[in-house]
Short mmCIF file of N, CA and C in Angstrom, two decimals:
data_model
loop_
_atom_site.label_atom_id
_atom_site.label_comp_id
_atom_site.label_asym_id
_atom_site.label_seq_id
_atom_site.Cartn_x
_atom_site.Cartn_y
_atom_site.Cartn_z
N MET A 1 -101.79 23.69 191.08
CA MET A 1 -102.62 24.87 191.16
C MET A 1 -102.52 25.62 189.83
N SER A 2 -103.62 26.21 189.41
CA SER A 2 -103.61 26.92 188.13
C SER A 2 -102.88 28.25 188.26
N ASP A 3 -102.51 28.80 187.11
CA ASP A 3 -101.80 30.07 187.10
C ASP A 3 -102.64 31.18 187.71
N GLU A 4 -103.94 31.16 187.43
CA GLU A 4 -104.83 32.20 187.95
C GLU A 4 -104.85 32.19 189.48
N ILE A 5 -104.90 31.00 190.05
CA ILE A 5 -104.91 30.88 191.51
C ILE A 5 -103.59 31.34 192.10
N GLU A 6 -102.48 30.96 191.47
CA GLU A 6 -101.16 31.39 191.94
C GLU A 6 -101.02 32.90 191.88
N GLN A 7 -101.58 33.53 190.84
CA GLN A 7 -101.52 34.98 190.74
C GLN A 7 -102.28 35.64 191.89
N ILE A 8 -103.41 35.06 192.26
CA ILE A 8 -104.19 35.60 193.37
C ILE A 8 -103.40 35.49 194.67
N LEU A 9 -102.77 34.33 194.89
CA LEU A 9 -101.96 34.14 196.10
C LEU A 9 -100.85 35.18 196.18
N LYS A 10 -100.15 35.39 195.06
CA LYS A 10 -99.05 36.35 195.03
C LYS A 10 -99.55 37.78 195.25
N LYS A 11 -100.69 38.11 194.63
CA LYS A 11 -101.22 39.46 194.74
C LYS A 11 -101.53 39.82 196.19
N VAL A 12 -102.23 38.93 196.87
CA VAL A 12 -102.60 39.23 198.26
C VAL A 12 -101.39 39.17 199.17
N SER A 13 -100.52 38.19 198.99
CA SER A 13 -99.33 38.07 199.84
C SER A 13 -98.41 39.27 199.65
N GLY A 14 -98.31 39.76 198.43
CA GLY A 14 -97.44 40.89 198.15
C GLY A 14 -98.01 42.21 198.60
N ASP A 15 -99.32 42.26 198.86
CA ASP A 15 -99.97 43.51 199.25
C ASP A 15 -99.94 43.76 200.76
N ILE A 16 -99.27 42.91 201.52
CA ILE A 16 -99.20 43.11 202.96
C ILE A 16 -98.35 44.34 203.24
N ASP A 17 -98.92 45.28 204.00
CA ASP A 17 -98.19 46.51 204.27
C ASP A 17 -97.06 46.25 205.28
N PRO A 18 -96.07 47.14 205.32
CA PRO A 18 -94.91 46.94 206.20
C PRO A 18 -95.29 46.81 207.67
N PHE A 19 -96.32 47.52 208.11
CA PHE A 19 -96.74 47.43 209.51
C PHE A 19 -97.20 46.01 209.85
N LYS A 20 -97.96 45.39 208.96
CA LYS A 20 -98.41 44.02 209.19
C LYS A 20 -97.24 43.05 209.16
N LYS A 21 -96.26 43.33 208.32
CA LYS A 21 -95.08 42.46 208.29
C LYS A 21 -94.35 42.50 209.62
N ILE A 22 -94.25 43.69 210.20
CA ILE A 22 -93.61 43.81 211.51
C ILE A 22 -94.43 43.08 212.57
N LEU A 23 -95.75 43.28 212.53
CA LEU A 23 -96.63 42.62 213.51
C LEU A 23 -96.59 41.10 213.39
N SER A 24 -96.26 40.60 212.19
CA SER A 24 -96.24 39.15 212.01
C SER A 24 -95.14 38.49 212.86
N TYR A 25 -94.19 39.28 213.33
CA TYR A 25 -93.13 38.74 214.19
C TYR A 25 -93.53 38.74 215.66
N VAL A 26 -94.62 39.42 215.99
CA VAL A 26 -95.12 39.44 217.37
C VAL A 26 -95.91 38.16 217.60
N PRO A 27 -95.61 37.44 218.69
CA PRO A 27 -96.33 36.18 218.95
C PRO A 27 -97.84 36.40 218.97
N GLY A 28 -98.54 35.52 218.27
CA GLY A 28 -100.00 35.59 218.22
C GLY A 28 -100.54 36.36 217.03
N PHE A 29 -99.79 37.33 216.54
CA PHE A 29 -100.27 38.13 215.41
C PHE A 29 -100.06 37.44 214.07
N LYS A 30 -99.02 36.62 213.97
CA LYS A 30 -98.74 35.96 212.70
C LYS A 30 -99.92 35.10 212.26
N GLY A 31 -100.49 34.33 213.16
CA GLY A 31 -101.65 33.49 212.82
C GLY A 31 -102.83 34.33 212.38
N TYR A 32 -103.04 35.45 213.08
CA TYR A 32 -104.13 36.35 212.71
C TYR A 32 -103.93 36.91 211.31
N ILE A 33 -102.71 37.36 211.03
CA ILE A 33 -102.41 37.95 209.72
C ILE A 33 -102.53 36.89 208.63
N ASP A 34 -102.05 35.67 208.91
CA ASP A 34 -102.17 34.59 207.92
C ASP A 34 -103.63 34.29 207.60
N ARG A 35 -104.47 34.23 208.64
CA ARG A 35 -105.90 33.96 208.41
C ARG A 35 -106.54 35.10 207.63
N GLN A 36 -106.18 36.32 207.97
CA GLN A 36 -106.74 37.47 207.27
C GLN A 36 -106.31 37.46 205.80
N THR A 37 -105.05 37.11 205.55
CA THR A 37 -104.56 37.01 204.17
C THR A 37 -105.33 35.94 203.41
N ARG A 38 -105.57 34.80 204.05
CA ARG A 38 -106.32 33.71 203.41
C ARG A 38 -107.75 34.15 203.10
N ARG A 39 -108.36 34.91 204.01
CA ARG A 39 -109.71 35.42 203.77
C ARG A 39 -109.71 36.37 202.56
N ASP A 40 -108.71 37.23 202.51
CA ASP A 40 -108.60 38.15 201.39
C ASP A 40 -108.40 37.40 200.08
N GLN A 41 -107.57 36.36 200.11
CA GLN A 41 -107.35 35.54 198.92
C GLN A 41 -108.65 34.88 198.48
N ASP A 42 -109.40 34.36 199.43
CA ASP A 42 -110.67 33.70 199.11
C ASP A 42 -111.64 34.69 198.49
N LYS A 43 -111.70 35.91 199.01
CA LYS A 43 -112.60 36.93 198.47
C LYS A 43 -112.20 37.29 197.04
N ILE A 44 -110.92 37.47 196.80
CA ILE A 44 -110.45 37.80 195.44
C ILE A 44 -110.74 36.64 194.50
N LEU A 45 -110.51 35.42 194.97
CA LEU A 45 -110.79 34.24 194.14
C LEU A 45 -112.27 34.16 193.81
N ARG A 46 -113.14 34.37 194.80
CA ARG A 46 -114.57 34.30 194.54
C ARG A 46 -115.02 35.40 193.59
N ASP A 47 -114.43 36.58 193.69
CA ASP A 47 -114.74 37.64 192.73
C ASP A 47 -114.32 37.24 191.33
N SER A 48 -113.16 36.59 191.21
CA SER A 48 -112.69 36.11 189.90
C SER A 48 -113.64 35.06 189.34
N ILE A 49 -114.09 34.16 190.21
CA ILE A 49 -115.04 33.12 189.78
C ILE A 49 -116.34 33.77 189.31
N ALA A 50 -116.86 34.70 190.10
CA ALA A 50 -118.11 35.37 189.74
C ALA A 50 -117.97 36.12 188.42
N ASN A 51 -116.84 36.79 188.21
CA ASN A 51 -116.62 37.51 186.96
C ASN A 51 -116.56 36.55 185.77
N ARG A 52 -115.90 35.42 185.96
CA ARG A 52 -115.80 34.42 184.89
C ARG A 52 -117.19 33.89 184.53
N PHE A 53 -117.98 33.56 185.54
CA PHE A 53 -119.33 33.05 185.28
C PHE A 53 -120.24 34.15 184.73
N GLU A 54 -119.96 35.39 185.07
CA GLU A 54 -120.72 36.52 184.50
C GLU A 54 -120.54 36.56 182.99
N GLU A 55 -119.30 36.33 182.53
CA GLU A 55 -119.03 36.27 181.09
C GLU A 55 -119.84 35.14 180.44
N LEU A 56 -119.90 34.00 181.12
CA LEU A 56 -120.66 32.86 180.60
C LEU A 56 -122.15 33.18 180.55
N TRP A 57 -122.64 33.85 181.57
CA TRP A 57 -124.04 34.25 181.61
C TRP A 57 -124.35 35.19 180.44
N GLN A 58 -123.42 36.09 180.14
CA GLN A 58 -123.61 37.00 179.01
C GLN A 58 -123.71 36.22 177.69
N ARG A 59 -122.90 35.18 177.58
CA ARG A 59 -122.95 34.35 176.37
C ARG A 59 -124.32 33.68 176.23
N ILE A 60 -124.87 33.22 177.35
CA ILE A 60 -126.20 32.60 177.32
C ILE A 60 -127.25 33.63 176.91
N SER A 61 -127.13 34.85 177.42
CA SER A 61 -128.06 35.92 177.04
C SER A 61 -128.01 36.19 175.54
N THR A 62 -126.81 36.17 174.99
CA THR A 62 -126.66 36.35 173.54
C THR A 62 -127.34 35.21 172.79
N LEU A 63 -127.17 33.99 173.28
CA LEU A 63 -127.82 32.83 172.65
C LEU A 63 -129.34 32.97 172.71
N GLN A 64 -129.86 33.48 173.81
CA GLN A 64 -131.31 33.68 173.92
C GLN A 64 -131.80 34.65 172.85
N ARG A 65 -131.07 35.74 172.68
CA ARG A 65 -131.46 36.71 171.65
C ARG A 65 -131.40 36.08 170.26
N ASP A 66 -130.38 35.25 170.04
CA ASP A 66 -130.27 34.56 168.74
C ASP A 66 -131.45 33.63 168.50
N LEU A 67 -131.86 32.90 169.53
CA LEU A 67 -133.01 32.00 169.39
C LEU A 67 -134.28 32.79 169.09
N ILE A 68 -134.45 33.91 169.78
CA ILE A 68 -135.64 34.74 169.55
C ILE A 68 -135.63 35.28 168.13
N SER A 69 -134.49 35.75 167.66
CA SER A 69 -134.42 36.31 166.31
C SER A 69 -134.65 35.25 165.23
N GLN A 70 -134.34 33.99 165.56
CA GLN A 70 -134.59 32.90 164.61
C GLN A 70 -136.00 32.34 164.73
N GLY A 71 -136.75 32.86 165.70
CA GLY A 71 -138.12 32.39 165.89
C GLY A 71 -138.22 31.06 166.61
N ASP A 72 -137.16 30.65 167.27
CA ASP A 72 -137.13 29.38 168.00
C ASP A 72 -137.57 29.60 169.45
N LEU A 73 -138.79 30.08 169.62
CA LEU A 73 -139.27 30.47 170.94
C LEU A 73 -139.47 29.30 171.89
N ALA A 74 -139.66 28.11 171.38
CA ALA A 74 -139.89 26.94 172.24
C ALA A 74 -138.66 26.64 173.10
N LEU A 75 -137.48 26.98 172.61
CA LEU A 75 -136.25 26.67 173.35
C LEU A 75 -135.79 27.80 174.27
N VAL A 76 -136.39 28.98 174.10
CA VAL A 76 -135.96 30.13 174.88
C VAL A 76 -136.19 29.90 176.38
N ASP A 77 -137.33 29.29 176.73
CA ASP A 77 -137.61 29.03 178.15
C ASP A 77 -136.58 28.10 178.77
N ASP A 78 -136.19 27.07 178.04
CA ASP A 78 -135.18 26.14 178.56
C ASP A 78 -133.84 26.84 178.76
N LEU A 79 -133.48 27.69 177.82
CA LEU A 79 -132.23 28.43 177.94
C LEU A 79 -132.33 29.45 179.08
N GLU A 80 -133.52 30.04 179.25
CA GLU A 80 -133.73 30.98 180.35
C GLU A 80 -133.57 30.28 181.70
N SER A 81 -134.01 29.05 181.78
CA SER A 81 -133.86 28.27 183.01
C SER A 81 -132.38 28.12 183.37
N ALA A 82 -131.55 27.82 182.39
CA ALA A 82 -130.11 27.71 182.62
C ALA A 82 -129.53 29.06 183.04
N ALA A 83 -129.98 30.13 182.38
CA ALA A 83 -129.48 31.47 182.70
C ALA A 83 -129.84 31.87 184.13
N ILE A 84 -131.05 31.55 184.56
CA ILE A 84 -131.49 31.89 185.92
C ILE A 84 -130.66 31.13 186.96
N LYS A 85 -130.41 29.86 186.71
CA LYS A 85 -129.60 29.05 187.63
C LYS A 85 -128.18 29.62 187.73
N LEU A 86 -127.62 29.97 186.58
CA LEU A 86 -126.27 30.52 186.57
C LEU A 86 -126.23 31.88 187.29
N ARG A 87 -127.25 32.70 187.09
CA ARG A 87 -127.32 34.01 187.76
C ARG A 87 -127.39 33.81 189.27
N ALA A 88 -128.19 32.85 189.73
CA ALA A 88 -128.30 32.57 191.17
C ALA A 88 -126.94 32.14 191.72
N PHE A 89 -126.24 31.30 190.98
CA PHE A 89 -124.91 30.85 191.39
C PHE A 89 -123.95 32.04 191.50
N ILE A 90 -123.93 32.89 190.48
CA ILE A 90 -123.05 34.06 190.47
C ILE A 90 -123.31 34.94 191.69
N ASP A 91 -124.58 35.22 191.95
CA ASP A 91 -124.94 36.08 193.07
C ASP A 91 -124.52 35.48 194.40
N ARG A 92 -124.68 34.17 194.55
CA ARG A 92 -124.29 33.52 195.81
C ARG A 92 -122.77 33.53 195.99
N VAL A 93 -122.04 33.28 194.93
CA VAL A 93 -120.57 33.28 195.03
C VAL A 93 -120.07 34.68 195.37
N ARG A 94 -120.63 35.67 194.70
CA ARG A 94 -120.18 37.05 194.92
C ARG A 94 -120.47 37.52 196.35
N ARG A 95 -121.56 37.05 196.92
CA ARG A 95 -121.98 37.52 198.24
C ARG A 95 -121.69 36.53 199.37
N ALA A 96 -120.88 35.53 199.10
CA ALA A 96 -120.56 34.53 200.13
C ALA A 96 -119.81 35.18 201.28
N PRO A 97 -120.03 34.70 202.49
CA PRO A 97 -119.29 35.26 203.63
C PRO A 97 -117.79 35.04 203.47
N ARG A 98 -117.01 35.95 204.01
CA ARG A 98 -115.55 35.90 203.85
C ARG A 98 -114.88 34.94 204.81
N GLY A 99 -115.61 34.26 205.62
CA GLY A 99 -114.97 33.32 206.55
C GLY A 99 -114.49 34.00 207.81
N TYR A 100 -115.10 35.15 208.14
CA TYR A 100 -114.70 35.82 209.37
C TYR A 100 -115.04 34.97 210.57
N SER A 101 -114.21 35.05 211.54
CA SER A 101 -114.41 34.30 212.77
C SER A 101 -114.04 35.20 213.94
N GLY A 102 -114.97 36.05 214.30
CA GLY A 102 -114.72 36.99 215.38
C GLY A 102 -114.78 36.32 216.74
N LEU A 103 -114.48 37.07 217.76
CA LEU A 103 -114.41 36.55 219.11
C LEU A 103 -115.74 35.96 219.58
N PHE A 104 -116.85 36.57 219.19
CA PHE A 104 -118.15 36.14 219.69
C PHE A 104 -118.97 35.39 218.65
N ASP A 105 -118.39 35.00 217.52
CA ASP A 105 -119.13 34.26 216.51
C ASP A 105 -119.49 32.87 217.03
N ALA A 106 -120.67 32.40 216.61
CA ALA A 106 -121.12 31.07 217.03
C ALA A 106 -120.27 29.99 216.38
N VAL A 107 -119.84 30.22 215.14
CA VAL A 107 -119.03 29.24 214.42
C VAL A 107 -117.63 29.83 214.21
N LYS A 108 -116.63 29.15 214.71
CA LYS A 108 -115.25 29.59 214.54
C LYS A 108 -114.65 28.87 213.34
N ILE A 109 -113.94 29.60 212.50
CA ILE A 109 -113.31 29.02 211.33
C ILE A 109 -111.80 29.12 211.52
N ASN A 110 -111.13 27.97 211.59
CA ASN A 110 -109.69 27.99 211.79
C ASN A 110 -108.96 27.98 210.45
N SER A 111 -107.65 28.01 210.50
CA SER A 111 -106.84 28.11 209.28
C SER A 111 -107.03 26.92 208.35
N ASP A 112 -107.11 25.71 208.90
CA ASP A 112 -107.30 24.53 208.06
C ASP A 112 -108.64 24.57 207.33
N GLU A 113 -109.68 24.99 208.04
CA GLU A 113 -111.00 25.09 207.42
C GLU A 113 -111.00 26.17 206.35
N LEU A 114 -110.31 27.27 206.63
CA LEU A 114 -110.22 28.35 205.66
C LEU A 114 -109.48 27.88 204.41
N GLU A 115 -108.44 27.08 204.60
CA GLU A 115 -107.69 26.53 203.47
C GLU A 115 -108.57 25.60 202.64
N ARG A 116 -109.36 24.74 203.30
CA ARG A 116 -110.27 23.84 202.57
C ARG A 116 -111.30 24.64 201.79
N LEU A 117 -111.79 25.71 202.39
CA LEU A 117 -112.76 26.56 201.72
C LEU A 117 -112.15 27.22 200.50
N TYR A 118 -110.92 27.68 200.64
CA TYR A 118 -110.21 28.30 199.52
C TYR A 118 -110.02 27.30 198.38
N GLN A 119 -109.59 26.09 198.71
CA GLN A 119 -109.39 25.06 197.68
C GLN A 119 -110.70 24.69 197.01
N TYR A 120 -111.77 24.64 197.78
CA TYR A 120 -113.09 24.33 197.22
C TYR A 120 -113.50 25.43 196.24
N ASP A 121 -113.32 26.68 196.65
CA ASP A 121 -113.64 27.79 195.75
C ASP A 121 -112.78 27.75 194.50
N ALA A 122 -111.52 27.38 194.65
CA ALA A 122 -110.63 27.29 193.48
C ALA A 122 -111.12 26.23 192.50
N SER A 123 -111.71 25.15 193.02
CA SER A 123 -112.20 24.10 192.13
C SER A 123 -113.37 24.59 191.27
N LEU A 124 -114.03 25.65 191.71
CA LEU A 124 -115.14 26.20 190.93
C LEU A 124 -114.66 26.79 189.60
N LEU A 125 -113.39 27.18 189.54
CA LEU A 125 -112.85 27.70 188.27
C LEU A 125 -112.86 26.63 187.19
N THR A 126 -112.58 25.38 187.56
CA THR A 126 -112.62 24.31 186.56
C THR A 126 -114.04 24.07 186.08
N LEU A 127 -115.00 24.31 186.95
CA LEU A 127 -116.40 24.17 186.56
C LEU A 127 -116.77 25.21 185.50
N ALA A 128 -116.16 26.37 185.56
CA ALA A 128 -116.41 27.41 184.56
C ALA A 128 -116.03 26.92 183.17
N ASP A 129 -114.93 26.18 183.08
CA ASP A 129 -114.52 25.63 181.79
C ASP A 129 -115.54 24.63 181.25
N GLU A 130 -116.11 23.82 182.14
CA GLU A 130 -117.12 22.85 181.73
C GLU A 130 -118.39 23.55 181.24
N VAL A 131 -118.80 24.60 181.94
CA VAL A 131 -119.98 25.36 181.52
C VAL A 131 -119.70 26.03 180.18
N SER A 132 -118.50 26.55 180.01
CA SER A 132 -118.13 27.18 178.74
C SER A 132 -118.23 26.18 177.58
N ARG A 133 -117.77 24.96 177.82
CA ARG A 133 -117.88 23.93 176.77
C ARG A 133 -119.34 23.59 176.48
N ALA A 134 -120.17 23.59 177.50
CA ALA A 134 -121.60 23.33 177.30
C ALA A 134 -122.23 24.44 176.45
N ILE A 135 -121.82 25.68 176.69
CA ILE A 135 -122.32 26.80 175.89
C ILE A 135 -121.81 26.68 174.46
N ASP A 136 -120.54 26.30 174.30
CA ASP A 136 -119.99 26.06 172.95
C ASP A 136 -120.82 25.02 172.21
N ASN A 137 -121.23 23.98 172.93
CA ASN A 137 -122.03 22.91 172.34
C ASN A 137 -123.39 23.44 171.88
N VAL A 138 -124.01 24.32 172.68
CA VAL A 138 -125.29 24.92 172.28
C VAL A 138 -125.08 25.75 171.02
N GLU A 139 -124.03 26.55 171.00
CA GLU A 139 -123.74 27.38 169.82
C GLU A 139 -123.54 26.52 168.58
N ALA A 140 -122.80 25.43 168.73
CA ALA A 140 -122.53 24.54 167.60
C ALA A 140 -123.78 23.80 167.14
N SER A 141 -124.76 23.66 168.03
CA SER A 141 -125.97 22.90 167.72
C SER A 141 -127.07 23.76 167.11
N PHE A 142 -126.85 25.06 166.99
CA PHE A 142 -127.88 25.92 166.41
C PHE A 142 -128.29 25.41 165.04
N GLY A 143 -129.59 25.33 164.83
CA GLY A 143 -130.11 24.90 163.54
C GLY A 143 -130.13 23.39 163.36
N SER A 144 -129.72 22.64 164.35
CA SER A 144 -129.72 21.17 164.22
C SER A 144 -130.71 20.56 165.21
N GLU A 145 -130.92 19.28 165.07
CA GLU A 145 -131.84 18.59 165.97
C GLU A 145 -131.24 18.42 167.37
N GLY A 146 -129.95 18.57 167.50
CA GLY A 146 -129.29 18.37 168.78
C GLY A 146 -129.34 19.56 169.72
N ILE A 147 -129.95 20.65 169.29
CA ILE A 147 -129.93 21.86 170.13
C ILE A 147 -130.70 21.66 171.44
N ALA A 148 -131.81 20.95 171.40
CA ALA A 148 -132.59 20.73 172.63
C ALA A 148 -131.76 19.95 173.66
N ALA A 149 -131.05 18.93 173.20
CA ALA A 149 -130.21 18.14 174.11
C ALA A 149 -129.05 18.99 174.63
N ALA A 150 -128.48 19.83 173.79
CA ALA A 150 -127.37 20.70 174.21
C ALA A 150 -127.84 21.69 175.28
N ILE A 151 -129.04 22.21 175.11
CA ILE A 151 -129.59 23.15 176.10
C ILE A 151 -129.89 22.42 177.41
N ARG A 152 -130.41 21.20 177.32
CA ARG A 152 -130.66 20.41 178.54
C ARG A 152 -129.36 20.16 179.31
N HIS A 153 -128.30 19.86 178.55
CA HIS A 153 -126.99 19.64 179.19
C HIS A 153 -126.50 20.92 179.87
N LEU A 154 -126.67 22.04 179.21
CA LEU A 154 -126.28 23.33 179.79
C LEU A 154 -127.08 23.60 181.07
N ARG A 155 -128.36 23.31 181.02
CA ARG A 155 -129.21 23.51 182.20
C ARG A 155 -128.73 22.61 183.36
N THR A 156 -128.35 21.38 183.03
CA THR A 156 -127.82 20.45 184.04
C THR A 156 -126.52 21.00 184.64
N MET A 157 -125.65 21.53 183.79
CA MET A 157 -124.39 22.11 184.28
C MET A 157 -124.66 23.31 185.19
N ALA A 158 -125.63 24.14 184.81
CA ALA A 158 -125.97 25.31 185.63
C ALA A 158 -126.50 24.86 186.99
N GLN A 159 -127.31 23.81 186.99
CA GLN A 159 -127.82 23.28 188.26
C GLN A 159 -126.68 22.71 189.10
N GLN A 160 -125.71 22.09 188.44
CA GLN A 160 -124.55 21.55 189.15
C GLN A 160 -123.78 22.68 189.85
N CYS A 161 -123.69 23.84 189.20
CA CYS A 161 -123.04 24.99 189.83
C CYS A 161 -123.75 25.36 191.13
N VAL A 162 -125.07 25.45 191.06
CA VAL A 162 -125.86 25.81 192.24
C VAL A 162 -125.67 24.76 193.33
N ASP A 163 -125.72 23.48 192.95
CA ASP A 163 -125.57 22.39 193.93
C ASP A 163 -124.20 22.43 194.60
N LEU A 164 -123.16 22.66 193.80
CA LEU A 164 -121.81 22.72 194.37
C LEU A 164 -121.68 23.88 195.35
N TYR A 165 -122.29 24.99 195.01
CA TYR A 165 -122.23 26.11 195.94
C TYR A 165 -122.96 25.78 197.24
N GLU A 166 -124.08 25.10 197.13
CA GLU A 166 -124.85 24.74 198.33
C GLU A 166 -124.02 23.86 199.26
N ASN A 167 -123.08 23.10 198.72
CA ASN A 167 -122.23 22.23 199.53
C ASN A 167 -121.03 22.95 200.13
N ARG A 168 -120.86 24.22 199.84
CA ARG A 168 -119.71 25.00 200.31
C ARG A 168 -119.62 25.00 201.83
N ALA A 169 -120.74 25.18 202.49
CA ALA A 169 -120.73 25.23 203.96
C ALA A 169 -120.29 23.89 204.56
N LYS A 170 -120.60 22.80 203.88
CA LYS A 170 -120.21 21.48 204.39
C LYS A 170 -118.70 21.31 204.40
N VAL A 171 -118.01 22.00 203.51
CA VAL A 171 -116.55 21.91 203.43
C VAL A 171 -115.91 22.39 204.72
N ILE A 172 -116.49 23.42 205.31
CA ILE A 172 -115.94 23.98 206.54
C ILE A 172 -115.99 22.97 207.68
N PHE A 173 -117.07 22.20 207.73
CA PHE A 173 -117.29 21.33 208.87
C PHE A 173 -116.79 19.91 208.67
N GLN A 174 -116.04 19.66 207.59
CA GLN A 174 -115.44 18.34 207.39
C GLN A 174 -114.42 18.08 208.48
N GLU A 175 -114.29 16.85 208.83
CA GLU A 175 -113.28 16.49 209.84
C GLU A 175 -112.14 15.79 209.17
#
């Protein structure tokens, strides 16, 4: 597990108030508190992912301005396509359901499913590094013939982010 993920685990686990710690010794409450902690960890992790991708989106916006200032308007639309896909991904991650499973919910999410969801969300952090490298490649390709290919690769990576998020719900229902 990466350091960032471990920090999130420690932050949420350490933030349990004394009353919840006492309740964790009451039969039946420990499982509830553990699930709630896992939901909180998942929310913090998803916020971290969204913030990281927000930084990447800002970098793409800067690249768009650079292309416009250089008069390379033909490539701006392709870069805008990547930016829109990344923005859609960020918005979906930030607003994803927390995995609540109330008494009357149609779909119940147990601890194992919540753990799989958390691990899936954690894997999205590695995707941020790949997108960052794709943006680096676009920056390095400025003024060369390879810029169109670099932008296409970035657009593909942005689409991969959207596709991976779309598969998030399937993680819950794996057997």
